[in-house]
One Martini backbone bead per residue (centre of mass of N, CA, C, O) as a GRO file, in nm:
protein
  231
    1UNK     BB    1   2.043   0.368  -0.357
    2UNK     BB    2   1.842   0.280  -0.147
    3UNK     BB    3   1.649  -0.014  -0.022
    4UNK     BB    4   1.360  -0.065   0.106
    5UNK     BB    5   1.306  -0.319  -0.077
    6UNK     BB    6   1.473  -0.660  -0.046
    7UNK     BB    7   1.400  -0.983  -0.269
    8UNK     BB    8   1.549  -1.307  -0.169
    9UNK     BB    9   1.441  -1.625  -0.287
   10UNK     BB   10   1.148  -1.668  -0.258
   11UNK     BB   11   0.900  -1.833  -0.087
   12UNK     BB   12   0.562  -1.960  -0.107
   13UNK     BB   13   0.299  -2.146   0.117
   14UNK     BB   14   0.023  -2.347   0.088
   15UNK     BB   15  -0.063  -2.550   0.326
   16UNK     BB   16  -0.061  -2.883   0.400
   17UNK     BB   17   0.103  -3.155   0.294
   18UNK     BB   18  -0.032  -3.233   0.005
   19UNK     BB   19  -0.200  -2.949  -0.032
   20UNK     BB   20   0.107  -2.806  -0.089
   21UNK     BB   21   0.134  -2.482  -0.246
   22UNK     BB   22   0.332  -2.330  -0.470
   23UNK     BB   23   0.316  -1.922  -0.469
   24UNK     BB   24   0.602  -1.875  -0.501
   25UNK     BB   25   0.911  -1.819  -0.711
   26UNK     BB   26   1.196  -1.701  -0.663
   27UNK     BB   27   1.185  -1.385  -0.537
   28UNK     BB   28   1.359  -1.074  -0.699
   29UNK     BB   29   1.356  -0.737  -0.551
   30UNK     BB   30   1.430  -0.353  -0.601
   31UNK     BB   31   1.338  -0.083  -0.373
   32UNK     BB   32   1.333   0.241  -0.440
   33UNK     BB   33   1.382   0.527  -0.318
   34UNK     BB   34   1.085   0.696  -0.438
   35UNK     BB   35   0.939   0.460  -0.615
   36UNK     BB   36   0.709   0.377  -0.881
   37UNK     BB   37   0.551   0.050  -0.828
   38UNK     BB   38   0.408  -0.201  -1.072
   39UNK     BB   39   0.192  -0.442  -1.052
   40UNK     BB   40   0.147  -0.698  -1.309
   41UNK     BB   41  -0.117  -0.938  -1.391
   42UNK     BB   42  -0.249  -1.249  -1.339
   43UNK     BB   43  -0.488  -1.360  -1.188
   44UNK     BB   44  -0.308  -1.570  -0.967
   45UNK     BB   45   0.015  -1.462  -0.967
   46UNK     BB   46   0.065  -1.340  -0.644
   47UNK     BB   47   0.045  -1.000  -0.594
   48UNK     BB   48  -0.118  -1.017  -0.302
   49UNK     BB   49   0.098  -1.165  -0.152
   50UNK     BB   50   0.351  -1.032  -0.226
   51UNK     BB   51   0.215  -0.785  -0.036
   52UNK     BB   52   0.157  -0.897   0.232
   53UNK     BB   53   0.450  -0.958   0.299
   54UNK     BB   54   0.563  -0.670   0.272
   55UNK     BB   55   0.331  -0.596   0.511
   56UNK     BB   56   0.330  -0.814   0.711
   57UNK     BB   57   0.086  -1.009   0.711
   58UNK     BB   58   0.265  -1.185   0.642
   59UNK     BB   59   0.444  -1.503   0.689
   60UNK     BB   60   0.785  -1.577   0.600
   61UNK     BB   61   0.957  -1.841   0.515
   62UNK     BB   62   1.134  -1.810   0.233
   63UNK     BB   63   1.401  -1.607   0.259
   64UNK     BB   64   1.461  -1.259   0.183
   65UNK     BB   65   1.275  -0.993   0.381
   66UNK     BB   66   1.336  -0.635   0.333
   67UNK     BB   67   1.219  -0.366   0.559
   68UNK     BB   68   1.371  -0.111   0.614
   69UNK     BB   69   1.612  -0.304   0.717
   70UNK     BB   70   1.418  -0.544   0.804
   71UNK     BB   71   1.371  -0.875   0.887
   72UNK     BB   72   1.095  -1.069   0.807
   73UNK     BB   73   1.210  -1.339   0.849
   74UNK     BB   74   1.137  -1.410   1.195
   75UNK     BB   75   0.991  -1.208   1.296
   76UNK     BB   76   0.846  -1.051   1.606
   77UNK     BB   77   0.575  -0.939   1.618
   78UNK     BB   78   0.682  -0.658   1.731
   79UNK     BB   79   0.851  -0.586   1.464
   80UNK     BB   80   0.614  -0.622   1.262
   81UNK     BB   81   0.474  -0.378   1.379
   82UNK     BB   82   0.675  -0.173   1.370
   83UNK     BB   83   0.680  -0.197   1.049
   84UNK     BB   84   0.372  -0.129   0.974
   85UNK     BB   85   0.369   0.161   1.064
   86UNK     BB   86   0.575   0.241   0.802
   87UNK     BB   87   0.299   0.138   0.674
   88UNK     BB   88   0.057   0.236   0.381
   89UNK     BB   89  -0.248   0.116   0.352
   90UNK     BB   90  -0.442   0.041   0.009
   91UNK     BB   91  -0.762  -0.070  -0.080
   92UNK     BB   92  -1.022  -0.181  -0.286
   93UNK     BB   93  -1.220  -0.169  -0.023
   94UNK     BB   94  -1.070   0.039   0.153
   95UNK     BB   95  -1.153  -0.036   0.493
   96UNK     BB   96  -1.346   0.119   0.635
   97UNK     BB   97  -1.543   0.248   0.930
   98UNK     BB   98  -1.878   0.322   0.882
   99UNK     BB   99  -1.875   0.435   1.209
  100UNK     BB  100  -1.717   0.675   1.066
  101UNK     BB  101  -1.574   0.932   0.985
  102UNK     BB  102  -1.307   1.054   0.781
  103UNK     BB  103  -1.155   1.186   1.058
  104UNK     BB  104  -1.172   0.913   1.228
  105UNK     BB  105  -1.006   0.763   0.992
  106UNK     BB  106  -0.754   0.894   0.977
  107UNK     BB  107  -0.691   0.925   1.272
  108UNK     BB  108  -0.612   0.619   1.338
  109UNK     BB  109  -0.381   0.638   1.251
  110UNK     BB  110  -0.199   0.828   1.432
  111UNK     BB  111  -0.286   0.643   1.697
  112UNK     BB  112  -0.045   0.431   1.672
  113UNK     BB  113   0.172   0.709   1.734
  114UNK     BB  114   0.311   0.869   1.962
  115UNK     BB  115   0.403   1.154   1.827
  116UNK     BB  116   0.088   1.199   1.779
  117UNK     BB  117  -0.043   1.246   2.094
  118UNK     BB  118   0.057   1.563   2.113
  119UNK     BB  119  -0.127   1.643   1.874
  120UNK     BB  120  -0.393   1.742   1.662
  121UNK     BB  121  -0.548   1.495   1.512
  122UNK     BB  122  -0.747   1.631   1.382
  123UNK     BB  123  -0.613   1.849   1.199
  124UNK     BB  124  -0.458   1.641   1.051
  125UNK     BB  125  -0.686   1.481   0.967
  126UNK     BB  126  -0.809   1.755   0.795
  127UNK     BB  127  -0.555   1.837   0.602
  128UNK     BB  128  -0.570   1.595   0.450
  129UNK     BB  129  -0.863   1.598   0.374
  130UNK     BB  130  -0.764   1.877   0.206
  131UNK     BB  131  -0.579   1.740   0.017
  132UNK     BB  132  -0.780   1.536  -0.114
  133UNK     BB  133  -1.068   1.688  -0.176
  134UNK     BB  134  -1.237   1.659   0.153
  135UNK     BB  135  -1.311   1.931   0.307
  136UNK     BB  136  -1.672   1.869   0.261
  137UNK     BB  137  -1.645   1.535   0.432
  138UNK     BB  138  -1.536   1.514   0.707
  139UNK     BB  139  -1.845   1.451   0.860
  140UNK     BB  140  -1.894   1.183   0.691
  141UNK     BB  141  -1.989   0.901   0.693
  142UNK     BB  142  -1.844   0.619   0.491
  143UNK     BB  143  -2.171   0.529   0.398
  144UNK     BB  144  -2.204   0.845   0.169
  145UNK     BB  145  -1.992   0.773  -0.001
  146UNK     BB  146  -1.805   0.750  -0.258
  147UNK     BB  147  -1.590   0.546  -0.399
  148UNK     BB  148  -1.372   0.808  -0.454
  149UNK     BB  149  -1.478   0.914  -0.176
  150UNK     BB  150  -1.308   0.692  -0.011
  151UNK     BB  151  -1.031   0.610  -0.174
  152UNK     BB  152  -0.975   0.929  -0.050
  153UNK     BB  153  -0.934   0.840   0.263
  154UNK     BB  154  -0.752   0.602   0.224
  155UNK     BB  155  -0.507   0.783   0.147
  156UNK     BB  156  -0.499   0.937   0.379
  157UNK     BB  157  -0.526   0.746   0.530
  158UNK     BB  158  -0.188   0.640   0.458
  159UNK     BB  159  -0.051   0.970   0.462
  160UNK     BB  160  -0.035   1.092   0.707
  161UNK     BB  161   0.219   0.952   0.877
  162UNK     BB  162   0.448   0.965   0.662
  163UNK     BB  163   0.523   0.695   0.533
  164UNK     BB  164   0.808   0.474   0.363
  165UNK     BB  165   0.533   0.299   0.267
  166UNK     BB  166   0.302   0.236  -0.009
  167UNK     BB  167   0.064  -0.053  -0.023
  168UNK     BB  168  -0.155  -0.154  -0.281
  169UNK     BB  169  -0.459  -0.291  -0.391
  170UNK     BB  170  -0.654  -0.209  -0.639
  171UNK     BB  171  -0.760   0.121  -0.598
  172UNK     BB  172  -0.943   0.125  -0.891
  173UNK     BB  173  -1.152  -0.150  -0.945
  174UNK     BB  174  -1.417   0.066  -0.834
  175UNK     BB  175  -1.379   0.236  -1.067
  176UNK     BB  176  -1.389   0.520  -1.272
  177UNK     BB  177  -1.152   0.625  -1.496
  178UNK     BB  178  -1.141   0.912  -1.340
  179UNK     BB  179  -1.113   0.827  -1.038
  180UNK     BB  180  -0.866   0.653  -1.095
  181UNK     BB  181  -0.679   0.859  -1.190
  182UNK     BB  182  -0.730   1.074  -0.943
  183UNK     BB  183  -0.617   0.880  -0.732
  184UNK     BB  184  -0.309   0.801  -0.869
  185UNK     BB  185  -0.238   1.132  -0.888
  186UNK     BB  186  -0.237   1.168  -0.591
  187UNK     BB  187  -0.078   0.947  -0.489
  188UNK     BB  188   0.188   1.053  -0.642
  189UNK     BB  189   0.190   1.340  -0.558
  190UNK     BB  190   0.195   1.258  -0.242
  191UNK     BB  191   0.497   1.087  -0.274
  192UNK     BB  192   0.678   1.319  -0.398
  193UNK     BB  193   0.657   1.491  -0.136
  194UNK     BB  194   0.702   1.261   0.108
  195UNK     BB  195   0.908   1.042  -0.035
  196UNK     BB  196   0.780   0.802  -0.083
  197UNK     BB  197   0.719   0.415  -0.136
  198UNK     BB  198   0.527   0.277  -0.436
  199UNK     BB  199   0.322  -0.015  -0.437
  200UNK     BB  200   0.115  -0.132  -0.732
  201UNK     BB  201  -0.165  -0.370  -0.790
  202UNK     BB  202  -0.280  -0.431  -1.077
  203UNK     BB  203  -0.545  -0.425  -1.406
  204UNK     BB  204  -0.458  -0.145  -1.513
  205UNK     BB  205  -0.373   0.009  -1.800
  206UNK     BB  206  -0.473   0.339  -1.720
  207UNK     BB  207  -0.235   0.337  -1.478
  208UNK     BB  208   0.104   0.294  -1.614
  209UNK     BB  209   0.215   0.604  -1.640
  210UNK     BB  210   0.303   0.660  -1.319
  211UNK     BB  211   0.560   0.491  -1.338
  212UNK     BB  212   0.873   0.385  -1.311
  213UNK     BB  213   0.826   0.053  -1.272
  214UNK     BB  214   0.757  -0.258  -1.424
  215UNK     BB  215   0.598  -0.544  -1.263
  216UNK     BB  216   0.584  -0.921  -1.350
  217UNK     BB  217   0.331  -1.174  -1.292
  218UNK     BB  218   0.366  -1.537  -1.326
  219UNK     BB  219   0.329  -1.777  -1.170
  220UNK     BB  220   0.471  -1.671  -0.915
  221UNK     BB  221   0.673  -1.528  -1.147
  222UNK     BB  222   0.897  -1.322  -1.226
  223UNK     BB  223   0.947  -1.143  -1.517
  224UNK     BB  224   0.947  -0.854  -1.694
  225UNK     BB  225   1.145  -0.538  -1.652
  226UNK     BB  226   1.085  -0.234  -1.635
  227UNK     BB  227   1.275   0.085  -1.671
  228UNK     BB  228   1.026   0.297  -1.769
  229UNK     BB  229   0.995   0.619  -1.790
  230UNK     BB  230   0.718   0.821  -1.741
  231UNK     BB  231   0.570   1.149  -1.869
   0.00000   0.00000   0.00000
């Protein structure tokens, strides 16, 4: 099985001189085609620098991170911005743009991707939202939404795209029990079907039974990997 991500000997640090503090310690993980990995840990412990290198975010510094066979230390603006293409973000925060409604908001991940301009981007950003059970809050803007439908418009704009990798920070934080189950079983049903591979950071311990595999880090470091598929 191919490895989407896989990441060797990773080292990143903050600020520069006296004040260079490093936050990742010599990171190796390899992520495979299809699998729902949970990163978890305590505050602090690197798991959202790690992902937004990952997300190309942020410029790797030591070390090897490839993603979809690309590597991403020393690449350049162009080709970083072309992985991130290929990768849908959903954050705690939602990241809406609350003077657009939630099918304008799914409808600009689409208008990134230059096959998706010659195609109807309304009815595809309808379709899903109407996939993820918001097919009567299509015309809402989302200052109007509750929490766990911001967070499934997040999920819409994030897989409408049928991205090769989702990368999740937090998605159930701001929710409550229930919001939060059915936003995670939403996000597996829809990584299931579209094939895609989920990497998700959370401190939620009521889901990680939707994982392939938990992966821990304290300190900066990768610590003992769960390889328990839960049914």
């Amino acid at each position: 099985m191919q490895s989407v991500i896989s990441v060797q000997n990773l080292n990143h640090y903050f600020g520069e001189g006296d004040l260079r503090k490093q936050a990742l310690f010599n990171i190796n993980l390899e992520i495979q085609s299809g699998e729902i990995v949970i990163m978890t840990g305590p505050s602090g412990s690197g798991k959202t620098t790690l992902l937004t290198l990952m997300g190309g975010l942020r410029s790797a510094q030591e070390g090897s991170l490839k993603i979809l066979g690309e590597e991403i230390n020393g690449a350049s603006k162009r080709n970083l911005m072309q992985i991130r293409r290929k990768i849908g973000y959903i954050f705690q925060a939602h990241n809406l743009l609350t003077f657009l409604t939630a099918r304008q908001n799914v409808r600009m991940s689409l208008e990134l991707h230059e096959h998706y301009l010659d195609q109807d981007m309304d009815q595809l950003a309808e379709e899903m939202l109407q996939t993820v059970g918001l097919g009567h809050r299509i015309d809402y803007y989302a200052h109007s939404l509750s929490g766990g439908q911001k967070q499934r418009v997040a999920i819409a704009r994030a897989l409408v795209s049928h991205p090769k990798i989702v990368l999740a920070d937090e998605p159930t934080a701001a929710l409550d029990k229930k919001s939060g189950r059915d936003v995670v079983e939403l996000m597996q049903k829809l990584a299931k079907e579209q094939g895609c591979t989920i990497l998700l950071v959370t401190h939620d311990n009521r889901i990680l039974d939707i994982a392939d595999r938990i992966v821990y880090m304290e300190d900066g470091r990768l610590a003992n990997q769960s390889n328990t598929v839960y049914v």
